[in-house]
Backbone as numpy.savetxt, mean C-alpha at the origin, in Angstrom:
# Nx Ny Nz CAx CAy CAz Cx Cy Cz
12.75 -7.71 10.61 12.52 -8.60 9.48 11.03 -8.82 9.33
10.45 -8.64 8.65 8.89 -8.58 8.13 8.37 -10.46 8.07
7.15 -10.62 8.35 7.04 -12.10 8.77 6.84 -12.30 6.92
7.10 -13.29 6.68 7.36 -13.77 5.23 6.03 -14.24 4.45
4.76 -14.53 5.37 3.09 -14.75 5.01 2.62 -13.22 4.58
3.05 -11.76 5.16 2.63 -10.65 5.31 3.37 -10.02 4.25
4.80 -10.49 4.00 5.35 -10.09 2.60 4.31 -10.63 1.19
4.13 -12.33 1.56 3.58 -12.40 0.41 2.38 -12.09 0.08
1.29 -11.87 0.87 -0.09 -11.10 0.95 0.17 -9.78 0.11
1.54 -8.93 0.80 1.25 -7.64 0.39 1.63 -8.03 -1.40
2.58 -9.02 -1.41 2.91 -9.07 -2.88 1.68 -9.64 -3.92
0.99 -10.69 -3.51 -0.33 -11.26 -3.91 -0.99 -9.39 -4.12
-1.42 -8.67 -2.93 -2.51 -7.96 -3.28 -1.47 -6.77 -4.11
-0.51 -6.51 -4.18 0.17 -5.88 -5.08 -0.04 -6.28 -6.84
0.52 -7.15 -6.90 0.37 -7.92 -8.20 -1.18 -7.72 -8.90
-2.36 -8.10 -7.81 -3.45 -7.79 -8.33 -3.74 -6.60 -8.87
-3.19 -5.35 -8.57 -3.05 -4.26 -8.40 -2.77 -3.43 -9.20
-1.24 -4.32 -9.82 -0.79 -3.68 -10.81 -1.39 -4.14 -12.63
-2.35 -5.53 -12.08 -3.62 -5.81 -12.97 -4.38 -4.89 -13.15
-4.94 -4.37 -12.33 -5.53 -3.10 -12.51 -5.43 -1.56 -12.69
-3.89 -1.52 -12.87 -3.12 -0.27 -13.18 -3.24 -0.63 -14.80
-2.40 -1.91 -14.81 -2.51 -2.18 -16.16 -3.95 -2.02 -17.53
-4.55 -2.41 -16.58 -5.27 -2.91 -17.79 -6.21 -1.28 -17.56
-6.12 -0.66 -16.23 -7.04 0.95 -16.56 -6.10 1.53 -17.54
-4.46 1.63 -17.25 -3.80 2.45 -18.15 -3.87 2.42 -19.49
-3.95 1.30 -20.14 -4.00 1.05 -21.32 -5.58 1.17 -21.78
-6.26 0.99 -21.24 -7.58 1.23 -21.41 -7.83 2.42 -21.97
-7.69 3.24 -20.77 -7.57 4.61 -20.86 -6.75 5.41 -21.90
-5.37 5.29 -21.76 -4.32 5.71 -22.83 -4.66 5.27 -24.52
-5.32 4.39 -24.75 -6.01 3.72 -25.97 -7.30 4.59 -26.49
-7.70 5.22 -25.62 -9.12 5.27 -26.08 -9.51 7.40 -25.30
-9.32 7.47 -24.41 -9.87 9.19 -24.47 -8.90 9.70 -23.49
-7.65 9.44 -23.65 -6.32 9.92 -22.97 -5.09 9.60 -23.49
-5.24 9.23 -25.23 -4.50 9.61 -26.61 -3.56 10.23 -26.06
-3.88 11.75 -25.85 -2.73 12.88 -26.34 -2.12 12.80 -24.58
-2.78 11.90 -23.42 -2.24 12.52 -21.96 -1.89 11.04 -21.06
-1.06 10.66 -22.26 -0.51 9.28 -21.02 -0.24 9.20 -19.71
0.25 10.30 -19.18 0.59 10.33 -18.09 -0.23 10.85 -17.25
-1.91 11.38 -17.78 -2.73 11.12 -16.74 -3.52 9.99 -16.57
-3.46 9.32 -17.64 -3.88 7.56 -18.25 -3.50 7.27 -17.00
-2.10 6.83 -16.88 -1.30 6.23 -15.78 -1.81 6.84 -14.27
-1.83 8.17 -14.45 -2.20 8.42 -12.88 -3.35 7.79 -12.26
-4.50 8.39 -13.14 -5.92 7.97 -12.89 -6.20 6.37 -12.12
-5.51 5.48 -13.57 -5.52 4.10 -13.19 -4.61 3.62 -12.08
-3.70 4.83 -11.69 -2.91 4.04 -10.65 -3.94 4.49 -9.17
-4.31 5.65 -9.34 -5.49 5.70 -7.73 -6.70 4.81 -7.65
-6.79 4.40 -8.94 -8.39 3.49 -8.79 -7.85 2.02 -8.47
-6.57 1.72 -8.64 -5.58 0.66 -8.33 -5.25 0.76 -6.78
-5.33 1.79 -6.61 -4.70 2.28 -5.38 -6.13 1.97 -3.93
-7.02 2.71 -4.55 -7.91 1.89 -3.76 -8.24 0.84 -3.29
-8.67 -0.41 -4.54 -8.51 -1.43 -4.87 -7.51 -2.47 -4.03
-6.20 -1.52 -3.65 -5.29 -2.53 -2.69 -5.38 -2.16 -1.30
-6.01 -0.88 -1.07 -6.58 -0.69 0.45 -7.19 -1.34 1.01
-8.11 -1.46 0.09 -9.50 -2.93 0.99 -9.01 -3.90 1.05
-8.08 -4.51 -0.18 -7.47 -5.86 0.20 -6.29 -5.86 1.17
-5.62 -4.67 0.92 -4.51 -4.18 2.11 -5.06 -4.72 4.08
-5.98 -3.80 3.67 -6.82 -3.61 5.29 -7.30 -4.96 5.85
-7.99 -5.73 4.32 -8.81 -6.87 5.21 -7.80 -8.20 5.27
-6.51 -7.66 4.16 -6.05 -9.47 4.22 -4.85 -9.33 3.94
-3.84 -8.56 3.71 -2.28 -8.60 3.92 -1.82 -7.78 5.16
-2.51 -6.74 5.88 -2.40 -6.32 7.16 -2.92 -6.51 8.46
-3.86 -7.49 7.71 -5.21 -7.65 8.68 -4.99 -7.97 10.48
-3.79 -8.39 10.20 -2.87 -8.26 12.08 -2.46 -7.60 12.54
-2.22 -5.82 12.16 -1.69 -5.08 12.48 -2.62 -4.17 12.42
-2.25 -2.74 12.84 -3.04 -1.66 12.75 -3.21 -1.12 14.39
-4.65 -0.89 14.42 -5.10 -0.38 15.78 -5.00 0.90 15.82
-5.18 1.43 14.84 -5.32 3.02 14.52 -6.97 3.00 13.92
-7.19 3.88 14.34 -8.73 4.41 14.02 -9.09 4.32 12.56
-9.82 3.73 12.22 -10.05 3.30 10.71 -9.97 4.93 9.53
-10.22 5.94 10.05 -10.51 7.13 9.29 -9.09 7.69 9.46
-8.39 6.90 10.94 -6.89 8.13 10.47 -6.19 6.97 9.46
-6.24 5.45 9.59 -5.48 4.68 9.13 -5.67 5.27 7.25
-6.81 5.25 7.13 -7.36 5.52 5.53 -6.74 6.95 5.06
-6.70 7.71 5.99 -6.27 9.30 5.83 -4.83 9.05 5.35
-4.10 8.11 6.00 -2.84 7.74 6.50 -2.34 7.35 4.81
-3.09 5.89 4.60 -2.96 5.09 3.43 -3.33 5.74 2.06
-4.24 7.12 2.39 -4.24 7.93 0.73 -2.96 9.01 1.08
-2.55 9.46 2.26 -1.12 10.56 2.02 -0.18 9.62 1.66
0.12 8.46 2.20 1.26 7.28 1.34 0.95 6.91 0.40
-0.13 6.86 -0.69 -0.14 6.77 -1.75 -0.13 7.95 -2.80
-0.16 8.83 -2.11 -0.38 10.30 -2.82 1.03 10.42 -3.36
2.19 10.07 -2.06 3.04 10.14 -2.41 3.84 9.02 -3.17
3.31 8.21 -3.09 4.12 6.73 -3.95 3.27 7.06 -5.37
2.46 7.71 -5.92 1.63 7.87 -6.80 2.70 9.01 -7.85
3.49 9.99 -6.66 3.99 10.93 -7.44 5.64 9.90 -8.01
6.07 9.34 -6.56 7.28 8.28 -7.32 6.99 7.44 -8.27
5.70 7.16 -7.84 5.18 6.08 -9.62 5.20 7.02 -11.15
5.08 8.19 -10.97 5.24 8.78 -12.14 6.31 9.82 -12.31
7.72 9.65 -11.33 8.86 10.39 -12.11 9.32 9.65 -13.05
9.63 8.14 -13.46 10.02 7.62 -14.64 9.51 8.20 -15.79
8.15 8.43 -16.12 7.10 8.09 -16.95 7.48 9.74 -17.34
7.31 10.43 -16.63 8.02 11.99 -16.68 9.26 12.31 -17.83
9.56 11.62 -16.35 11.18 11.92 -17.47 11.19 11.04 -18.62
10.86 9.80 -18.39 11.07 9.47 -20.41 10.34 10.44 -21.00
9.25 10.82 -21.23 8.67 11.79 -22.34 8.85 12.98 -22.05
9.36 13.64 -20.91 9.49 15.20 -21.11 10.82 15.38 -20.86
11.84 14.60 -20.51 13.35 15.05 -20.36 13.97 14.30 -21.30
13.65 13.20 -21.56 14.70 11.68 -22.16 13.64 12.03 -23.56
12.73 13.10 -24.13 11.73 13.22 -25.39 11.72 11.69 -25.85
11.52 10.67 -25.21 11.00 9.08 -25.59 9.48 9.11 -26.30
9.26 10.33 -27.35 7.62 10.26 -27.98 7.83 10.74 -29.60
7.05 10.50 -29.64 6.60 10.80 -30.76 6.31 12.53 -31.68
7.29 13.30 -32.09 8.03 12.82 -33.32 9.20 12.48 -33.28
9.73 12.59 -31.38 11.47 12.62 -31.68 11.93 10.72 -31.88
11.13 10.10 -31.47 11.07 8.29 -31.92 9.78 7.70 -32.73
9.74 6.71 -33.37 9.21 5.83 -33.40 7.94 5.45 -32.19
6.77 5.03 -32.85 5.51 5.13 -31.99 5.68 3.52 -31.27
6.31 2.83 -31.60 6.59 1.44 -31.11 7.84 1.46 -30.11
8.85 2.19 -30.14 9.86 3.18 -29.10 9.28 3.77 -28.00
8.12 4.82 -28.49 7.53 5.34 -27.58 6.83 4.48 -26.28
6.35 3.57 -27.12 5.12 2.83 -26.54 6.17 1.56 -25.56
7.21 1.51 -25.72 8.06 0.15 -24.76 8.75 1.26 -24.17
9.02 2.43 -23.96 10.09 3.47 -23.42 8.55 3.84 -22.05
7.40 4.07 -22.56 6.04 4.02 -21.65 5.99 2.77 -20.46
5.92 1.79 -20.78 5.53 0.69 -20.48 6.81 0.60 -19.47
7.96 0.53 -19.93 9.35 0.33 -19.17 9.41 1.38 -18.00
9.37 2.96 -18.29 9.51 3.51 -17.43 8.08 3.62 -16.28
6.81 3.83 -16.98 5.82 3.56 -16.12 5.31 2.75 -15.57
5.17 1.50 -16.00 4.77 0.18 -15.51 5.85 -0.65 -14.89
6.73 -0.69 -15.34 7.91 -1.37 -14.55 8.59 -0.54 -13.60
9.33 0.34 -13.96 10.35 1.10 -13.05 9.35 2.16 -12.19
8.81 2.92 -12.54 7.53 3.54 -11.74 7.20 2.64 -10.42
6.37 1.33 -11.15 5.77 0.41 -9.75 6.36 -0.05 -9.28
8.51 -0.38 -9.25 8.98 -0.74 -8.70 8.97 0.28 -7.27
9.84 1.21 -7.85 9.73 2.44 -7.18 8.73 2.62 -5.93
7.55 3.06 -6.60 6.31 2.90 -5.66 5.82 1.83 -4.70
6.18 0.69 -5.30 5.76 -0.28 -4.55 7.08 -0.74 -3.20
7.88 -0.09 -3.47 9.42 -0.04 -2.26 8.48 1.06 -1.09
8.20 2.40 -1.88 7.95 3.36 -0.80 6.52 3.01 -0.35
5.54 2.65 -0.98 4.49 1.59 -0.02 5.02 1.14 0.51
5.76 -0.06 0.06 5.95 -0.88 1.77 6.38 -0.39 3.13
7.41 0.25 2.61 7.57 0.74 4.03 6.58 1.95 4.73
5.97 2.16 3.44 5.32 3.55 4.45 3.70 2.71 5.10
3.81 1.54 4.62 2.40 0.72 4.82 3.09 0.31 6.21
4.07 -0.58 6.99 4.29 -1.09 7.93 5.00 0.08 8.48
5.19 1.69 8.37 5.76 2.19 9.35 4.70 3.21 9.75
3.76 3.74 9.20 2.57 4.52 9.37 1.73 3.91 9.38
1.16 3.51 8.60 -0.41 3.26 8.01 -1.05 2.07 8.78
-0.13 0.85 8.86 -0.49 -0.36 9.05 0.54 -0.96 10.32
0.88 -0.02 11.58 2.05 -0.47 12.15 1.96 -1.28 13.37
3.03 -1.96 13.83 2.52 -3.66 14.07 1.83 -3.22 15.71
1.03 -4.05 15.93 0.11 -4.04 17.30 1.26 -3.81 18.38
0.49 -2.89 19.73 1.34 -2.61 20.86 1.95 -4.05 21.09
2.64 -4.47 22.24 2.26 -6.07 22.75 1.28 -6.28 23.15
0.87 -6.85 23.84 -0.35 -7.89 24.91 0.14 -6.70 26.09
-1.14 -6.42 26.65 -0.63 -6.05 27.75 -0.82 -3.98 27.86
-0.24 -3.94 26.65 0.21 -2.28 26.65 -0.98 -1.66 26.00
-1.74 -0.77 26.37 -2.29 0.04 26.30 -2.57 1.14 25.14
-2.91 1.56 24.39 -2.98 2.79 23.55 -3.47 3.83 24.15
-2.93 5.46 23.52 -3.11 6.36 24.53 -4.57 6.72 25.03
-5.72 6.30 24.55 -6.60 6.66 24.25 -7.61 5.42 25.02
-6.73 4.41 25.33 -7.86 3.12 25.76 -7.97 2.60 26.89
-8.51 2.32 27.84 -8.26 1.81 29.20 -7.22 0.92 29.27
-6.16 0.30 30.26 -5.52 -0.32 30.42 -6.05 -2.12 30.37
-5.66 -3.40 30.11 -6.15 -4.41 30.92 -5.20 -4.87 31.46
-5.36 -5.34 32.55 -4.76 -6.37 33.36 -5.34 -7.36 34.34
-4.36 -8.69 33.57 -4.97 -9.86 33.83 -4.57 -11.04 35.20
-5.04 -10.87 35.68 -4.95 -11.48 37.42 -5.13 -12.53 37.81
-3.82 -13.30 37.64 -4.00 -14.90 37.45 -4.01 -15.39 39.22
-4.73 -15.42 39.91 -4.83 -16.27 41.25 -4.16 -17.68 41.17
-3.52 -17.80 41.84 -3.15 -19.07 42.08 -4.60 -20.59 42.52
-4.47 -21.35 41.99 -5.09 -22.51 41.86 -5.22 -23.66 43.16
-6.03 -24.82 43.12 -6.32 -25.41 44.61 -4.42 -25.84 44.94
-3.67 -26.56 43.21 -2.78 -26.90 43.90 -1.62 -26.07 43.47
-2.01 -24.92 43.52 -0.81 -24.08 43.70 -0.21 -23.59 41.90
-0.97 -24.31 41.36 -0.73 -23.92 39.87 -1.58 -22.70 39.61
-2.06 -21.96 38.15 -2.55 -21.21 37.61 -3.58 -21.68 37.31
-4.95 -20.71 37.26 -6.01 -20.88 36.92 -6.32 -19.56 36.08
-8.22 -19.99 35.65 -7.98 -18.80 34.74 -8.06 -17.70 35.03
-7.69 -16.66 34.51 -7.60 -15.36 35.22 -9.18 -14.44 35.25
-8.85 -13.04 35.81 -9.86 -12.21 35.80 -9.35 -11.21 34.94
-9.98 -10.73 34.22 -9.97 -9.46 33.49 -10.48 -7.98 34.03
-9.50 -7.12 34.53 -9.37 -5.85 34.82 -9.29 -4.84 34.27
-10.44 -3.92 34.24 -9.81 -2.44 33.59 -9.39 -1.54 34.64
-8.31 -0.98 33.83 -7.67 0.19 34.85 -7.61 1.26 34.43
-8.31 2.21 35.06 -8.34 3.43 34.14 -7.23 4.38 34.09
């Protein structure tokens, strides 16, 4: 069960996200990507996509990880590469299978058949296979206390017993 502060972070920096899908797509699709909506949508969804890495990294995951910052990032553009391609089978198929364009509808058809399948059902989509691929690869939860990564010295902590027999503070050990 996912802690319910780390759901809503990822949903906070999601939401921001899809602010910025939004408003590149339409930007874009309005003005010098006319005739290629569906690279409108792509474009703005990787510059979106970035955009939720940094906030990803520094403040909805920011407790997890412990993977090397260059594999975690390597990690977080192949899971978006691929949530990027599920963000645009809707958007696909309305205009090249379901012909949702223009001449076979109405340009106001077109334009809510866009919006519905790319912006809504697209980022639903995508934003399912992020999550999980964010907390099962990219961002996955710390060893315990105690356990080691393959790569790091061991610690262990050596609590001596105290004048009256209680705990005191310990020593810190590396073990190689």
């Amino acid at each position: 069960m996912p802690e319910p502060r780390e759901l809503l972070r990822f949903a906070v920096v999601g939401l921001a996200a899809y602010g910025v899908t939004l408003l590149g797509d339409y930007s874009l699709k309005l003005t010098v990507f006319r005739e290629k909506p569906v690279t409108a949508l792509a474009i703005a969804t990787v510059v979106s996509t970035a955009f939720a890495y940094l906030l990803s990294r520094r403040w909805s995951f920011a407790g997890r990880g412990g993977l090397g910052r260059v594999r975690e990032a390597t990690l977080f553009v192949v899971v978006n590469a691929g949530a990027v391609a599920v963000n645009l089978v809707p958007a696909l198929v309305s205009r090249y299978v379901l012909h949702l364009s223009v001449p076979y509808v109405g340009y106001l058809t077109q334009e809510i058949a866009d919006f519905v399948a790319g912006m809504l059902l697209g980022t639903l989509a995508g934003t399912a296979f992020r999550w999980f691929g964010y907390r099962r690869w990219v961002f996955p939860s710390a060893p315990p206390a105690g356990l080691a990564q393959a790569d790091e010295p061991e610690l262990v902590v050596e609590r001596p017993a105290g004048p009256r027999g209680g705990q005191r503070d310990g020593h810190v050990l590396e073990v190689p």
